[in-house]
GROMACS .gro file of C-alpha atoms in nm:
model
  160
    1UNK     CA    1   1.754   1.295  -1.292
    2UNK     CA    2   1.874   1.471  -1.032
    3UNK     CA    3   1.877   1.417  -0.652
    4UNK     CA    4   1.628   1.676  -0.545
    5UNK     CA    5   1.372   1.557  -0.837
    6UNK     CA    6   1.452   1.198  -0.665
    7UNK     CA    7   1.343   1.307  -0.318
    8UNK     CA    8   1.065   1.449  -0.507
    9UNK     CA    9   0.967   1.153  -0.627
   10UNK     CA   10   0.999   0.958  -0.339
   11UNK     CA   11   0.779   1.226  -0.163
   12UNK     CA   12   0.505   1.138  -0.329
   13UNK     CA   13   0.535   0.776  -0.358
   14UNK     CA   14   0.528   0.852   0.035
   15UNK     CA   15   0.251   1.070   0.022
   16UNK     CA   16   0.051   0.796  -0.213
   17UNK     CA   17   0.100   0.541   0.034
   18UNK     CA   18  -0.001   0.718   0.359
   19UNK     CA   19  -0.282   0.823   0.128
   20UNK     CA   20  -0.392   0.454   0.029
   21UNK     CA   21  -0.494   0.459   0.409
   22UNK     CA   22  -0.654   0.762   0.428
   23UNK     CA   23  -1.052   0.757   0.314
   24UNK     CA   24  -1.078   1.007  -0.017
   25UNK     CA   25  -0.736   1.005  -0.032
   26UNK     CA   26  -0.663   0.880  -0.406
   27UNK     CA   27  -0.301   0.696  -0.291
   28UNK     CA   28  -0.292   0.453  -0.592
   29UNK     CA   29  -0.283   0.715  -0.864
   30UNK     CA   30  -0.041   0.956  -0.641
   31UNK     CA   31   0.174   0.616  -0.623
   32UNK     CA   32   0.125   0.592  -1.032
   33UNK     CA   33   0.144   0.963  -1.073
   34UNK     CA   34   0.500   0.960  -0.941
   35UNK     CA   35   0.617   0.698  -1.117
   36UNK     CA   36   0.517   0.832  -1.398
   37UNK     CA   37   0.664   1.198  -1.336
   38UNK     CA   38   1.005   0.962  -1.328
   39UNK     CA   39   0.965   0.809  -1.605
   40UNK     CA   40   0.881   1.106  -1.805
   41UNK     CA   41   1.188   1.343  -1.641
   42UNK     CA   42   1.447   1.073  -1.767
   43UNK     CA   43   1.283   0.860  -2.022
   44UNK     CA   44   1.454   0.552  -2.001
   45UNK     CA   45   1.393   0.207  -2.045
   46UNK     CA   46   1.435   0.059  -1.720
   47UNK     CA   47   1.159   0.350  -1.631
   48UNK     CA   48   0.903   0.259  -1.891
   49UNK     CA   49   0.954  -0.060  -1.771
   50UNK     CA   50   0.862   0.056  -1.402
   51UNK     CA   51   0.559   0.283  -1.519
   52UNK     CA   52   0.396  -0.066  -1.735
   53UNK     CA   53   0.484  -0.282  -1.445
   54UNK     CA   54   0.290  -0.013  -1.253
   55UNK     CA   55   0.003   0.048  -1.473
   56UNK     CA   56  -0.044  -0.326  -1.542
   57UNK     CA   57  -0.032  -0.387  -1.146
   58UNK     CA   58  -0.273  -0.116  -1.023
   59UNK     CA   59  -0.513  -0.211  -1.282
   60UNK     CA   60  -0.462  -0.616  -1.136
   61UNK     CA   61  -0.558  -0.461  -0.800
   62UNK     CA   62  -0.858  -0.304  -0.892
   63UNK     CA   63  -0.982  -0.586  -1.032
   64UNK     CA   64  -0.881  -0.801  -0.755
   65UNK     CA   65  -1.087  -0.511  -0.520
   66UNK     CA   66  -1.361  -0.541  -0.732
   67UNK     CA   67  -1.368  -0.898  -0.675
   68UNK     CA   68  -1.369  -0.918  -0.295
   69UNK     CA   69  -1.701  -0.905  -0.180
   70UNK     CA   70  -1.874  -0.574  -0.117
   71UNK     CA   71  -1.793  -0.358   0.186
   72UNK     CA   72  -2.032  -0.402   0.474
   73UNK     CA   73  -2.223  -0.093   0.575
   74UNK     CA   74  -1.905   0.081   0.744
   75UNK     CA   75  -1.710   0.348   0.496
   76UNK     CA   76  -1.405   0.320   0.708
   77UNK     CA   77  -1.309  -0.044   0.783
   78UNK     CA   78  -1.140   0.044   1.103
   79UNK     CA   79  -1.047   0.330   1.348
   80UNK     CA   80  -0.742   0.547   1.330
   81UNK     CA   81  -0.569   0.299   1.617
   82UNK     CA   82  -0.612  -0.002   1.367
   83UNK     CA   83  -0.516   0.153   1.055
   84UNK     CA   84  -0.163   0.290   1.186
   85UNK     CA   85  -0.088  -0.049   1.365
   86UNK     CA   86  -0.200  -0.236   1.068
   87UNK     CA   87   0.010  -0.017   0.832
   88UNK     CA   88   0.361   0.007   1.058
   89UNK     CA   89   0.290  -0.428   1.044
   90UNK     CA   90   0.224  -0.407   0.678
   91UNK     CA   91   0.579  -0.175   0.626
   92UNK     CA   92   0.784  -0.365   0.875
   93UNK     CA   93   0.636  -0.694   0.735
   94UNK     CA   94   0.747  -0.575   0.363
   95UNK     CA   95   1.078  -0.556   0.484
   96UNK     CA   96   1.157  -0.803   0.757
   97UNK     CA   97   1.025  -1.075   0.509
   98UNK     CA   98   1.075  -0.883   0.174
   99UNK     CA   99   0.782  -0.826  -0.019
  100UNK     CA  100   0.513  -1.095   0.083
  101UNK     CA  101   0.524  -1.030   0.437
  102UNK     CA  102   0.335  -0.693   0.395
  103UNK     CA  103   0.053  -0.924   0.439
  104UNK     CA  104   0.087  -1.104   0.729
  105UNK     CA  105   0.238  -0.792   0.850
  106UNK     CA  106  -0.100  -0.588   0.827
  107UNK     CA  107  -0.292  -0.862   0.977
  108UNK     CA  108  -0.029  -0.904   1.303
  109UNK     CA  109  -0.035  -0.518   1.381
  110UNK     CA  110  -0.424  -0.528   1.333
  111UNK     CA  111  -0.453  -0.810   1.595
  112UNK     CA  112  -0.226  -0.690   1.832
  113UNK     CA  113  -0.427  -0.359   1.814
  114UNK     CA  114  -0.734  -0.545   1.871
  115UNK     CA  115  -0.562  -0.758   2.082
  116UNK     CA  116  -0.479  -0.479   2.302
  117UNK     CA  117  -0.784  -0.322   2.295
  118UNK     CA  118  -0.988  -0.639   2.385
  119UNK     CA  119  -0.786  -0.772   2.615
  120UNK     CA  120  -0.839  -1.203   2.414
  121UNK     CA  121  -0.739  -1.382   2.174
  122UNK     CA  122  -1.104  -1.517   2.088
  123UNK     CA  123  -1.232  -1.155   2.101
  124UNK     CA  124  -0.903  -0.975   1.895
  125UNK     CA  125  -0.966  -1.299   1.576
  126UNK     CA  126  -1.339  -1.192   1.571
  127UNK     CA  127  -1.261  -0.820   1.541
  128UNK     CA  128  -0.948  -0.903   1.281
  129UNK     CA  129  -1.217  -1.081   1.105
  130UNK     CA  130  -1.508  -0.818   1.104
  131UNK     CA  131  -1.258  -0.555   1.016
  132UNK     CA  132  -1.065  -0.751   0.733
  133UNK     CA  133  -1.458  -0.862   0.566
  134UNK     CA  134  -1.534  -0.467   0.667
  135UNK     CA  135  -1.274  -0.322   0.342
  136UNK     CA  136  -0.961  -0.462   0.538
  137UNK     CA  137  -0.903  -0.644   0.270
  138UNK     CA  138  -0.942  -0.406   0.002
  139UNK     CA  139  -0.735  -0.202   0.139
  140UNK     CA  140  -0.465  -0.445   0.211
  141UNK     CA  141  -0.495  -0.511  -0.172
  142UNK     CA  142  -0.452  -0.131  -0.261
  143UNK     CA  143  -0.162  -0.069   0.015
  144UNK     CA  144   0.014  -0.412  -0.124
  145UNK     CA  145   0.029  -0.276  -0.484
  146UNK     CA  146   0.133   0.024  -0.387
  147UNK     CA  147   0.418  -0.102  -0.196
  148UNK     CA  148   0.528  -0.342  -0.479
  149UNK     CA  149   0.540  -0.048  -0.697
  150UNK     CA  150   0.751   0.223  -0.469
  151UNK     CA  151   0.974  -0.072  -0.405
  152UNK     CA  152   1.030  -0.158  -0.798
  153UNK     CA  153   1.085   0.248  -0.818
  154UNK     CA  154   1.353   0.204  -0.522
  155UNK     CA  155   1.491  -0.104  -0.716
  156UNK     CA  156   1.540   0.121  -1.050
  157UNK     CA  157   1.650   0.394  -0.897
  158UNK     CA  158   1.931   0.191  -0.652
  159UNK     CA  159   2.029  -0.054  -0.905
  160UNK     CA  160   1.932   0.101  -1.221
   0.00000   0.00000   0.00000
């Protein structure tokens, strides 16, 4: 495969994760979809290895999504604010400590947002909480999967 279809590639594994943040946005299956134009373009096994791993993890998250509790009455689980500082901690967090500190990450840049924003500690765990039991969570699932899965595509495509 060729460098161009790479950045390609890589494009919309972007797109798919900007997307998993986005409400409507399907960024899961843009994240699959990718992988899965990769795979195809240069079947390989390393890359039907990726696309399974892929497949087999998305599917894990839904079910794990399915079995947080139900989203409160609010369709969007934060505002704009929270969602960007909550992703930038979830992306730095995936790197600085690789791979499991996407979580912590996304919970650190949503309380310093709140935190911000509300001025106390007390005040920025409450509204960490609310948002986090609001779909926080659910997202954090989708956005972690996704991650694990563009990084696995970066691991291929480096070392493979």
């Amino acid at each position: 495969m060729g460098v161009w279809d790479l950045l390609l590639v890589g494009l919309v594994l972007l797109l798919g994760l900007c997307g998993v943040l986005v409400p409507g946005v399907p960024g899961s299956w843009l994240v699959w979809a990718g992988v899965m134009w990769w795979t195809v373009k240069d079947p390989q096994p390393v890359e039907w290895w990726v696309l399974v791993g892929a497949t087999v993890a998305l599917f894990l998250s839904q079910v794990v999504r399915w079995a947080l509790p139900p989203r409160r009455s609010r369709p969007n689980w934060a505002g704009r604010r929270m969602t960007v500082y909550a992703a930038a901690g979830s992306f730095l967090g995936f790197f600085l400590i690789p791979v499991i500190g996407s979580i912590p990450g996304f919970m650190a840049g949503a309380y310093l947002e709140e935190r911000l924003r509300l001025g106390s500690h007390g005040e920025a765990m409450s509204a960490l909480r609310t948002a986090m039991r609001s779909g926080g969570s659910s997202v954090l699932a989708e956005l972690f999967t996704c991650q694990l899965i563009a990084g696995a595509w970066l691991g291929a495509v480096i070392w493979g």
